[in-house]
Structures are given as C-alpha cells and as structure tokens.
Coordinates of C-alpha atoms in Angstrom, one line a residue:
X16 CA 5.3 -23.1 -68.3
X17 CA 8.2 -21.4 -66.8
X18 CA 7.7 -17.0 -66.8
X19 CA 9.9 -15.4 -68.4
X20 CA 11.0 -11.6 -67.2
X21 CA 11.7 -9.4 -70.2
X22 CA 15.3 -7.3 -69.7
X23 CA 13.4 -3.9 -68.6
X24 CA 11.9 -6.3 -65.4
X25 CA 15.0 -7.6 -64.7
X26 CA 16.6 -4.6 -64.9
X27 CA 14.3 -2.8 -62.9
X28 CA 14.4 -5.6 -60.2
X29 CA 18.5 -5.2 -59.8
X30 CA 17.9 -1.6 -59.7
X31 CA 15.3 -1.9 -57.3
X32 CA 17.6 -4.3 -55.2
X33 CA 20.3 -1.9 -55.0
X34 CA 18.4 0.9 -53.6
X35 CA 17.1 -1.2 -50.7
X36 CA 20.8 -2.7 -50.2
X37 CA 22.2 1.7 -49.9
X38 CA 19.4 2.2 -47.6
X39 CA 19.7 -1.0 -45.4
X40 CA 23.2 0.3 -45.3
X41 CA 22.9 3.9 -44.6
X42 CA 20.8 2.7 -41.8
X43 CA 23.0 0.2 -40.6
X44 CA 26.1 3.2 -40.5
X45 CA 23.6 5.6 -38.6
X46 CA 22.5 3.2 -36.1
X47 CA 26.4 2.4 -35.3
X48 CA 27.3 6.2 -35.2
X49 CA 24.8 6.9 -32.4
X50 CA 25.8 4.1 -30.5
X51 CA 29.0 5.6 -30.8
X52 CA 28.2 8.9 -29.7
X53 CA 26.2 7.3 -27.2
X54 CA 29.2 6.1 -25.4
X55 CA 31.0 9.0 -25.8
X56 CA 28.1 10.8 -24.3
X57 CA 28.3 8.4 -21.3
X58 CA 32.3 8.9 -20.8
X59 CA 31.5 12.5 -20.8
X60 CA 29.0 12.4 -18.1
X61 CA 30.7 9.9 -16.3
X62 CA 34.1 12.3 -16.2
X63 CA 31.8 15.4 -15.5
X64 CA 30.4 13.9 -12.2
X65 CA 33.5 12.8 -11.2
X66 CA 35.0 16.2 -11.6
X67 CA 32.1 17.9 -9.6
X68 CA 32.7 15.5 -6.7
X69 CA 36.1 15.7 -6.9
X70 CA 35.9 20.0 -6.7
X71 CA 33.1 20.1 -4.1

C-alpha cells in the first residue's frame, strides 16, 4: 500500500524545500564575497609592501 501525503504535507514539504534552497544560497553568495574581499585584501597588502620598499 502506497502513502499517500495529504495537500497541507506536501505543501509544507515545498515550503520547507524552499527555505533550505534561500539559505544554501545565501551561503553560497557569502562564501564567494569573502573570497572576493579576500583577494582584494591580498592586492592591497601586496601593493602596500611594495610601496614601503619602494620609499625606504
């Protein structure tokens, strides 16, 4: 005998689905944003120590 999910279930499954799918993507967007920064951080540090070899 096969279950059968009443609408309410199914609905609360989809909505349940969703959520995870926003947050798996929020933290997707965050994780690729500080790698970014990340890098930018490195160029900066990179141009800084340049700069005080360069003056002194």
């Amino acid at each position: 005998m096969a279950y059968q999910l009443s609408v309410s279930e199914i609905e609360s499954i989809q909505l349940i689905e969703t959520s995870f799918d926003k947050v798996i993507f929020v933290f997707e967007t965050i994780m690729r944003l500080r790698q970014r920064l990340r890098l930018r951080l490195k160029k900066y540090y990179l141009l800084k120590a340049l700069i005080n070899r360069l003056s002194s």
